[in-house]
Short mmCIF file of C-alpha atoms in Angstrom, two decimals:
data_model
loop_
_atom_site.label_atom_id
_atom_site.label_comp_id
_atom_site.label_asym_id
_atom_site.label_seq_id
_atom_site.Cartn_x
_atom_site.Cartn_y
_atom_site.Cartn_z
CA UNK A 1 182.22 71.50 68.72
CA UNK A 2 183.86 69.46 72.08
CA UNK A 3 186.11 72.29 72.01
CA UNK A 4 183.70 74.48 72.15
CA UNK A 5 181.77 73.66 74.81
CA UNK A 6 184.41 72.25 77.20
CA UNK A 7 185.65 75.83 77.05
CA UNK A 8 182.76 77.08 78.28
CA UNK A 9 182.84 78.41 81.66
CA UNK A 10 180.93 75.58 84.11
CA UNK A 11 177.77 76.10 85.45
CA UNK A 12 176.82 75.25 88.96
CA UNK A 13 174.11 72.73 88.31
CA UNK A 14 172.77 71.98 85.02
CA UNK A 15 174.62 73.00 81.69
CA UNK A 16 171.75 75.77 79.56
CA UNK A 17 171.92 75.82 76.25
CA UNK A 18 173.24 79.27 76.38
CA UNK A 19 174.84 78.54 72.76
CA UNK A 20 171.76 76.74 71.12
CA UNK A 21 171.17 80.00 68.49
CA UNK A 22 175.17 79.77 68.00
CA UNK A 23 176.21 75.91 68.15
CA UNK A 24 175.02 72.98 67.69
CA UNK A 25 173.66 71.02 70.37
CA UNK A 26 176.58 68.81 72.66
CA UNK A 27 176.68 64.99 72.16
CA UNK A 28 175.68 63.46 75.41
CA UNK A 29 179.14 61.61 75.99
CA UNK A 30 181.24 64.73 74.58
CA UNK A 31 179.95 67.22 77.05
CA UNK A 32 181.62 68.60 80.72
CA UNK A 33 177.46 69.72 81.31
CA UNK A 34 176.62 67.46 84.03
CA UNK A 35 173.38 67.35 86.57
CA UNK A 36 174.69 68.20 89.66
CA UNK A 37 171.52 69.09 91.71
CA UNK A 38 170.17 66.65 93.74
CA UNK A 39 167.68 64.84 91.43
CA UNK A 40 164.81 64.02 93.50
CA UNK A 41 161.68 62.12 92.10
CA UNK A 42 159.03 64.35 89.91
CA UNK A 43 155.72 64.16 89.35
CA UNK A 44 153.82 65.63 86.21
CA UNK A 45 151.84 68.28 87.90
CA UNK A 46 155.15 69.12 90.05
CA UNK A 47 156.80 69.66 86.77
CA UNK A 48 154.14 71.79 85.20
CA UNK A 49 154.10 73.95 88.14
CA UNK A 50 157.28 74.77 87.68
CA UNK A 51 160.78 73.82 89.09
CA UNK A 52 164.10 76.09 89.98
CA UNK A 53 166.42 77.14 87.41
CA UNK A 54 169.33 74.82 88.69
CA UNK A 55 166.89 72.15 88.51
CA UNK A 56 165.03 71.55 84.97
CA UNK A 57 163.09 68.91 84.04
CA UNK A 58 164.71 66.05 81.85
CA UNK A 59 163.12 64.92 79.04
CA UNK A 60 163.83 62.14 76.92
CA UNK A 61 162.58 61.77 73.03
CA UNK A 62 164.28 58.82 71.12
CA UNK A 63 163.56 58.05 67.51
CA UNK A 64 165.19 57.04 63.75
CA UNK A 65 165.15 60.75 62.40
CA UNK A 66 165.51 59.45 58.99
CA UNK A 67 165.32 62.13 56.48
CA UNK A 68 164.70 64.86 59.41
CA UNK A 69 161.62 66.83 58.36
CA UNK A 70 158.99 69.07 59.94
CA UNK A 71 157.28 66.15 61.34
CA UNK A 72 160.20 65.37 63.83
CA UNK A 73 160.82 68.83 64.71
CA UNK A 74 157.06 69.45 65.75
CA UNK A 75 157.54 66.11 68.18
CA UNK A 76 160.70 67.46 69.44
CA UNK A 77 159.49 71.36 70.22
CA UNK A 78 156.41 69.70 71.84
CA UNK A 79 158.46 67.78 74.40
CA UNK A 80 161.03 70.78 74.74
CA UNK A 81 157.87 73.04 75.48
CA UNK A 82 155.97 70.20 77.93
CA UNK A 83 156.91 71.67 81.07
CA UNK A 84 158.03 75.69 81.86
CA UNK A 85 161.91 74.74 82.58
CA UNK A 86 162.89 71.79 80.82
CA UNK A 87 166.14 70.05 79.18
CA UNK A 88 165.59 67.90 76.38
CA UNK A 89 167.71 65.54 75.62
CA UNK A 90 167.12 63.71 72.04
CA UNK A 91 168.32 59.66 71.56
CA UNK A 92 169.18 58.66 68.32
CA UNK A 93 169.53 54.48 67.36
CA UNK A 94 172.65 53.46 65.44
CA UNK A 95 172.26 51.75 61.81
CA UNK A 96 172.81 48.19 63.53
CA UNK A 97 170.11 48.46 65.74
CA UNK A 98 167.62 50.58 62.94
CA UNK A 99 168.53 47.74 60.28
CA UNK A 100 167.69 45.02 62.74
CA UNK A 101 164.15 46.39 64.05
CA UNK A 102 162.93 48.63 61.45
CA UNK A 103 164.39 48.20 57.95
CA UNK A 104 166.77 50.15 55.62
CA UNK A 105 167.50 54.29 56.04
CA UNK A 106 168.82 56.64 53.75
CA UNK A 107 170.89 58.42 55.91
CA UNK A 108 173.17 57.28 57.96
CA UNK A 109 173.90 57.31 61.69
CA UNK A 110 176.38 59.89 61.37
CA UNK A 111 174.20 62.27 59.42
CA UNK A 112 171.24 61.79 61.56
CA UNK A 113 173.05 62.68 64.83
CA UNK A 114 174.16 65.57 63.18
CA UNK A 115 170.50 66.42 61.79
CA UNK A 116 169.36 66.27 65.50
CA UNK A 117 172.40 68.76 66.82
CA UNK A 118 171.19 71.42 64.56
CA UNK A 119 167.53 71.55 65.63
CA UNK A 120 166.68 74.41 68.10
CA UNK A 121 164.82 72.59 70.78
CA UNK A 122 167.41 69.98 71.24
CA UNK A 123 169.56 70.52 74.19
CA UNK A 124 171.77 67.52 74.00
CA UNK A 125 172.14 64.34 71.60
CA UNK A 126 172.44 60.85 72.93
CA UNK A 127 174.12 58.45 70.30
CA UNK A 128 173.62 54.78 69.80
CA UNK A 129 170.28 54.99 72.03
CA UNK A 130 169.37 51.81 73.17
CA UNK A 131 165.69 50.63 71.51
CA UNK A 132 164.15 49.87 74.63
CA UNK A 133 164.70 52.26 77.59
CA UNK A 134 165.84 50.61 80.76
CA UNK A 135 166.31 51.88 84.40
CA UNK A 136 170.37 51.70 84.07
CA UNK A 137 170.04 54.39 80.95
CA UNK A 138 167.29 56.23 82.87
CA UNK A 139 169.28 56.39 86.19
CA UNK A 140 172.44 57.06 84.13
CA UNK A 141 170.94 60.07 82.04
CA UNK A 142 168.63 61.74 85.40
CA UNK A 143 165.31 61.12 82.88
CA UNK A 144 162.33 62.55 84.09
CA UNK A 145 160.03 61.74 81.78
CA UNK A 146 159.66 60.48 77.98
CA UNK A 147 157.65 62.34 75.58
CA UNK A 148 156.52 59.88 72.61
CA UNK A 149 153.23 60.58 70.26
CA UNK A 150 150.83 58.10 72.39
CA UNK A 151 150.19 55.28 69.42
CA UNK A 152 151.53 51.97 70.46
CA UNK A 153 154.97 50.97 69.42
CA UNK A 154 155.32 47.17 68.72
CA UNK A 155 158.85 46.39 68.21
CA UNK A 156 161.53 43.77 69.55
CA UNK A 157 158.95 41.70 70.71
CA UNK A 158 156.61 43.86 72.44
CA UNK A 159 153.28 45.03 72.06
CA UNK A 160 154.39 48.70 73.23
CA UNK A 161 157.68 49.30 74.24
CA UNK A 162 157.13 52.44 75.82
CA UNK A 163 154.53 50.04 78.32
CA UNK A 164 156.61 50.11 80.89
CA UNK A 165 157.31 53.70 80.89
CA UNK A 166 153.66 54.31 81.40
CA UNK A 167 152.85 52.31 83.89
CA UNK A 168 155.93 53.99 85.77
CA UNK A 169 154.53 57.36 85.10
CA UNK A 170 157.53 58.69 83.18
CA UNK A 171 155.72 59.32 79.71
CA UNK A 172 154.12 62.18 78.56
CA UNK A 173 152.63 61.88 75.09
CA UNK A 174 152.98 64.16 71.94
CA UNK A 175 150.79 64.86 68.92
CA UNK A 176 152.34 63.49 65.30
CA UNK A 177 151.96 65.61 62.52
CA UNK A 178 150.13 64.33 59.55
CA UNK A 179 150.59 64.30 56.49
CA UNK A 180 154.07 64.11 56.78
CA UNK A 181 156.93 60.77 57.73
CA UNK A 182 159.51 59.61 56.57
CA UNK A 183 157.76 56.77 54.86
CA UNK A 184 155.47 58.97 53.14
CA UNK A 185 159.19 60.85 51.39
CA UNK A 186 160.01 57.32 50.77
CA UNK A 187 156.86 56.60 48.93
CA UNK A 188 157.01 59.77 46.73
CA UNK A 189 160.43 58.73 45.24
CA UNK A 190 159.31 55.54 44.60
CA UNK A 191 156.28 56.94 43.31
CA UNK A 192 158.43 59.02 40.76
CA UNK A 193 161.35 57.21 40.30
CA UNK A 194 161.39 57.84 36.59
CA UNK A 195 160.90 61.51 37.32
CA UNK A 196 164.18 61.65 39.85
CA UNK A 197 166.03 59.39 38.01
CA UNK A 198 165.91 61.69 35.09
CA UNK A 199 166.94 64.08 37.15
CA UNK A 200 170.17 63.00 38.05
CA UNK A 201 171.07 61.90 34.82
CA UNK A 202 170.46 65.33 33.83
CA UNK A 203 172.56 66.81 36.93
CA UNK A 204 175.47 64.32 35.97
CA UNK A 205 175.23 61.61 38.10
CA UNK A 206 175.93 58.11 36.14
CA UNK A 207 174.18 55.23 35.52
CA UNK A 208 176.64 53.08 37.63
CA UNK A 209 175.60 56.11 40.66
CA UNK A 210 171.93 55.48 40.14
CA UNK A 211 171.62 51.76 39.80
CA UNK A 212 170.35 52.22 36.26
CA UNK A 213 170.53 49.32 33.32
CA UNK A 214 171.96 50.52 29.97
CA UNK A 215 168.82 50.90 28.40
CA UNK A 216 167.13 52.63 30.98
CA UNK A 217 169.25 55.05 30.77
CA UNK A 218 169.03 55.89 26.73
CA UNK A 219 165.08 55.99 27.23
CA UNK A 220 165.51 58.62 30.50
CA UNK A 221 167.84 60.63 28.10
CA UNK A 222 165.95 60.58 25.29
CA UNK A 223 162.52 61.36 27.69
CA UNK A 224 164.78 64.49 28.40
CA UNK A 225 165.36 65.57 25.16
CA UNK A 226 161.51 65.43 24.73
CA UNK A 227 160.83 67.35 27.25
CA UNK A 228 163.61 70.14 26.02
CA UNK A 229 161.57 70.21 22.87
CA UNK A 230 158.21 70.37 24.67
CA UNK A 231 159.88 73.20 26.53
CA UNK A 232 161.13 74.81 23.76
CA UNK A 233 157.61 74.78 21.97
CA UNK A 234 155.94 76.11 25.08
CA UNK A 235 157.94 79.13 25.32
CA UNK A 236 157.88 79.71 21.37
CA UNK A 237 154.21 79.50 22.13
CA UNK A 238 154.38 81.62 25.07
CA UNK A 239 156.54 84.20 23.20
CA UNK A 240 154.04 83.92 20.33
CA UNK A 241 151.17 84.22 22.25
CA UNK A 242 153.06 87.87 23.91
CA UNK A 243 153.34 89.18 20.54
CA UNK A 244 149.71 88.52 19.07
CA UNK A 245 149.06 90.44 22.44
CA UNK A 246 151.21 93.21 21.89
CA UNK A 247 149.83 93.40 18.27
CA UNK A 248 146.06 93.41 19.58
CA UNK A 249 146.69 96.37 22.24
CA UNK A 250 149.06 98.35 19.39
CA UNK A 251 145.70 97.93 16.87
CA UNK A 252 143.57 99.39 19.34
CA UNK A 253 145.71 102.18 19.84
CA UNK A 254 145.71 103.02 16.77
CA UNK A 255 142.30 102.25 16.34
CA UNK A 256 140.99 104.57 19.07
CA UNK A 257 143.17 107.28 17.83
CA UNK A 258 141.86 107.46 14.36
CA UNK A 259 138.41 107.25 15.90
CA UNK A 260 139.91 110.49 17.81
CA UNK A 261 141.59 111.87 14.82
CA UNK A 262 138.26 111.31 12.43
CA UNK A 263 136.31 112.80 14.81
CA UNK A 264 138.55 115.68 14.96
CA UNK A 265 138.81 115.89 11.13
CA UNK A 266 134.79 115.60 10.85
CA UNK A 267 134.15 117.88 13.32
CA UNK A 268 136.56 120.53 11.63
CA UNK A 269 135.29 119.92 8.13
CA UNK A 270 131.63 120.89 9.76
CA UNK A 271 132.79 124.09 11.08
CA UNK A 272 134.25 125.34 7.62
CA UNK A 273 131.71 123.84 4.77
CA UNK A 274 128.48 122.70 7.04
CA UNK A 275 125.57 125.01 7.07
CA UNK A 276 127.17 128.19 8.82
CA UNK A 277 130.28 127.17 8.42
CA UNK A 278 132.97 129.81 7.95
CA UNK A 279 133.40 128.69 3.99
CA UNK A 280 129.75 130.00 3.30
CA UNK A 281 130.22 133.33 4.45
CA UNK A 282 133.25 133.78 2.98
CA UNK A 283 132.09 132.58 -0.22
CA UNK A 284 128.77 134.92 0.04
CA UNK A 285 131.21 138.33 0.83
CA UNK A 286 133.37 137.41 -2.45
CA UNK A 287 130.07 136.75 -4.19
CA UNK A 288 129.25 140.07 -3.30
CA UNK A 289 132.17 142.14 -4.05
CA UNK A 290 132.15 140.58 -7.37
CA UNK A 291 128.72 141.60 -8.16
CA UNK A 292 129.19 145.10 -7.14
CA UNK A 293 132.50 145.40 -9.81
CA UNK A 294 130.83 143.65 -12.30
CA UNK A 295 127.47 145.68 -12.34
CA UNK A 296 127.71 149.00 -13.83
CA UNK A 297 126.64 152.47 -12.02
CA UNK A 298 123.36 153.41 -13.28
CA UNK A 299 123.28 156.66 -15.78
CA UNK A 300 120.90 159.83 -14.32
CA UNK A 301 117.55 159.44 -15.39
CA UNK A 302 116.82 162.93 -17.59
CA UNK A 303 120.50 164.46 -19.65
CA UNK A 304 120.36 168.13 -20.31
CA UNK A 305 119.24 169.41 -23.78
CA UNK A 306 121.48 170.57 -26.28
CA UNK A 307 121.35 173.59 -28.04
CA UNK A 308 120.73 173.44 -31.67
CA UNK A 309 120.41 175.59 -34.16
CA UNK A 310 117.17 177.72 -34.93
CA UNK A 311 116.85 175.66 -38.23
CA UNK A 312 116.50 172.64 -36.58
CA UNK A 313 113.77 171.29 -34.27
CA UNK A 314 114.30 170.48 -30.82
CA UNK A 315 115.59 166.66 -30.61
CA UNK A 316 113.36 164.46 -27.93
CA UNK A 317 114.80 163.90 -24.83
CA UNK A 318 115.81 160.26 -24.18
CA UNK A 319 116.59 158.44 -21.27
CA UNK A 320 119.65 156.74 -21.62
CA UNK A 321 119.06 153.00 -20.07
CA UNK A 322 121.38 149.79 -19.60
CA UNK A 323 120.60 147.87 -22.53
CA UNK A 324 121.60 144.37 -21.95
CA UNK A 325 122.83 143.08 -25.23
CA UNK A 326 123.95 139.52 -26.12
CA UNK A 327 126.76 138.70 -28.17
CA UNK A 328 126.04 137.83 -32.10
CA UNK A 329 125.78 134.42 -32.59
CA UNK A 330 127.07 134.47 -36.43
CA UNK A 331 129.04 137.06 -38.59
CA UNK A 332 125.74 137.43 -40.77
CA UNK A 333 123.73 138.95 -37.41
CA UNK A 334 126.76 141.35 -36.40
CA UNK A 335 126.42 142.86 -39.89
CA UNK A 336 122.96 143.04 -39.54
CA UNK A 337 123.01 144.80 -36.39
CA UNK A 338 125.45 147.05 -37.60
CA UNK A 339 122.95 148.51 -40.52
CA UNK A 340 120.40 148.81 -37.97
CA UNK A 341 122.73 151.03 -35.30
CA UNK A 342 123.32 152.97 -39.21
CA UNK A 343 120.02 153.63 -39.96
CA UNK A 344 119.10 155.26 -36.52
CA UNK A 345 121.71 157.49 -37.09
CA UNK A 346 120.31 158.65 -40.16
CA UNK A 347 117.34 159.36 -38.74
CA UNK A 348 118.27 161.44 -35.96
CA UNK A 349 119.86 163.44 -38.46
#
């Protein structure tokens, strides 16, 4: 990154962040960017009204930036956006002087300067910041002002040691964000320590890595292997639970379409075999025509006479009729009738 920016072309006065979308921000003592306007005395409102390009205001935010999160990068665009042309330079404290005052980090020095280089609003990084400001690092640097969230700072000592900087005029507070610190991260992973050391055991980090006694461990594996069970259930469940679905919306498919389908079949039986159905009149017409072949044609009602012989008187005329006879029910009546159809032809004769 030196490389980088020494081969930049140099800029009359002060240095822009004319790379800040395409580089990381210069470190403060590895830059060639250097104020060379005459830096006269500012006030706040002379800031706010605006200054000339070759001469932006300096501002100064200092902090830890352990764990760099959203809540740091809201403080630092508030001071970068305090004043229309402004140059923010961003102080970070080394581990000696963080371990002394404040406690413990997780990240080191060397990954929290480099957290600070790759956030937009930071023009340049100071390293090793000193934990209370004096006039040799002011006058050194060409501060203008220092942009802190306006809560007290007791440390080293002091009831505030940004009380000084006040008084002088220099500061110009910021808003933190809540809900959201370092500490706070902290506490969640202590909170769940189970829960992320299980994790890493399960991602292949070793007891040894994660500080974790020999029986710890077998319980956090064995916890795991619950939960792959428990997981395994679920989506059995889950799976079962998608078929019994499946199976409900298939049965009333195939519900509603043999509603349709009886309907259909109902409606259809109607038509041929309900009261004027097709089937009736068809029936009636064979009915019919089976009536008419079976009944015989009837016979004229007067024959003519015969001629007979002079001898013999004139035979009455008869009118031959359909005689509906029934069958005999025994052999004894058919031989009766037979005599009887004998004996009127006798007596014609």
């Amino acid at each position: 990154m030196s490389a980088t920016v020494l081969s930049m072309p140099f800029l009359p006065a002060e240095c822009p962040r004319v790379w800040t979308l395409t580089a990381p921000a210069p470190f403060a003592d590895e830059t060639s960017c250097q104020c060379q306007a005459p830096h006269e005395k500012l006030t706040i409102a002379q800031a706010r009204l605006g200054t000339p390009v070759d001469r932006p205001v300096r501002v100064y935010a200092d902090g830890i930036f352990d764990l760099f999160h959203s809540g740091h990068a809201r403080a630092l665009m508030q001071a970068k956006t305090l004043f229309p042309n402004s140059y923010l330079l961003v102080g970070v404290c080394s581990d000696d002087l963080t371990h002394k005052f404040k406690g413990f980090t997780v990240m080191n020095e060397a990954e929290r300067y480099e957290a600070l280089r790759h956030c937009r609003y930071v023009d340049e990084v100071i390293r090793d910041a000193p934990w209370t400001l004096t006039p040799e690092f002011l006058e050194k640097h060409k501060i203008d002002f220092v942009a802190h969230d306006d809560i007290p700072y007791s440390s080293a000592g002091s009831d505030d040691v940004y009380k000084h900087i006040k008084e002088a005029g220099m500061f110009v507070p910021t808003q933190r964000t809540e809900g959201i610190s370092t500490s706070d991260i902290i506490t969640r992973i202590v909170r769940d320590y189970d829960v992320y050391a299980r994790r890493n055991l399960q991602r292949g980090y070793t007891a040894k890595e994660l500080n974790v006694s020999f029986i710890n461990e077998k319980k956090y594996r064995f916890q795991n292997q619950v939960d792959k069970m428990k997981e395994k259930v679920k989506n059995v469940e889950e799976r079962s639970k998608e078929f019994v679905n499946r199976v409900e919306e298939k049965s009333h498919d195939l519900i509603q379409k043999w509603e349709e389908k009886s309907r259909e079949f109902i409606g259809n039986f109607l038509e041929l075999f309900g009261p004027d159905g097709a089937w009736k009149q068809m029936f009636q017409e064979r009915s019919s025509r089976m009536l008419q072949a079976l009944s015989p044609k009837q016979s004229p009602m007067s024959s003519p006479t015969r001629s007979r012989s002079p001898s013999r008187s004139p035979s009455p005329t008869f009118a031959w009729l359909p005689i509906k006879t029934s069958p005999p029910s025994s052999p004894k009546a058919a031989s009766a009738s037979i005599s009887s159809l004998s004996e009127v032809d006798e007596d014609e004769k």
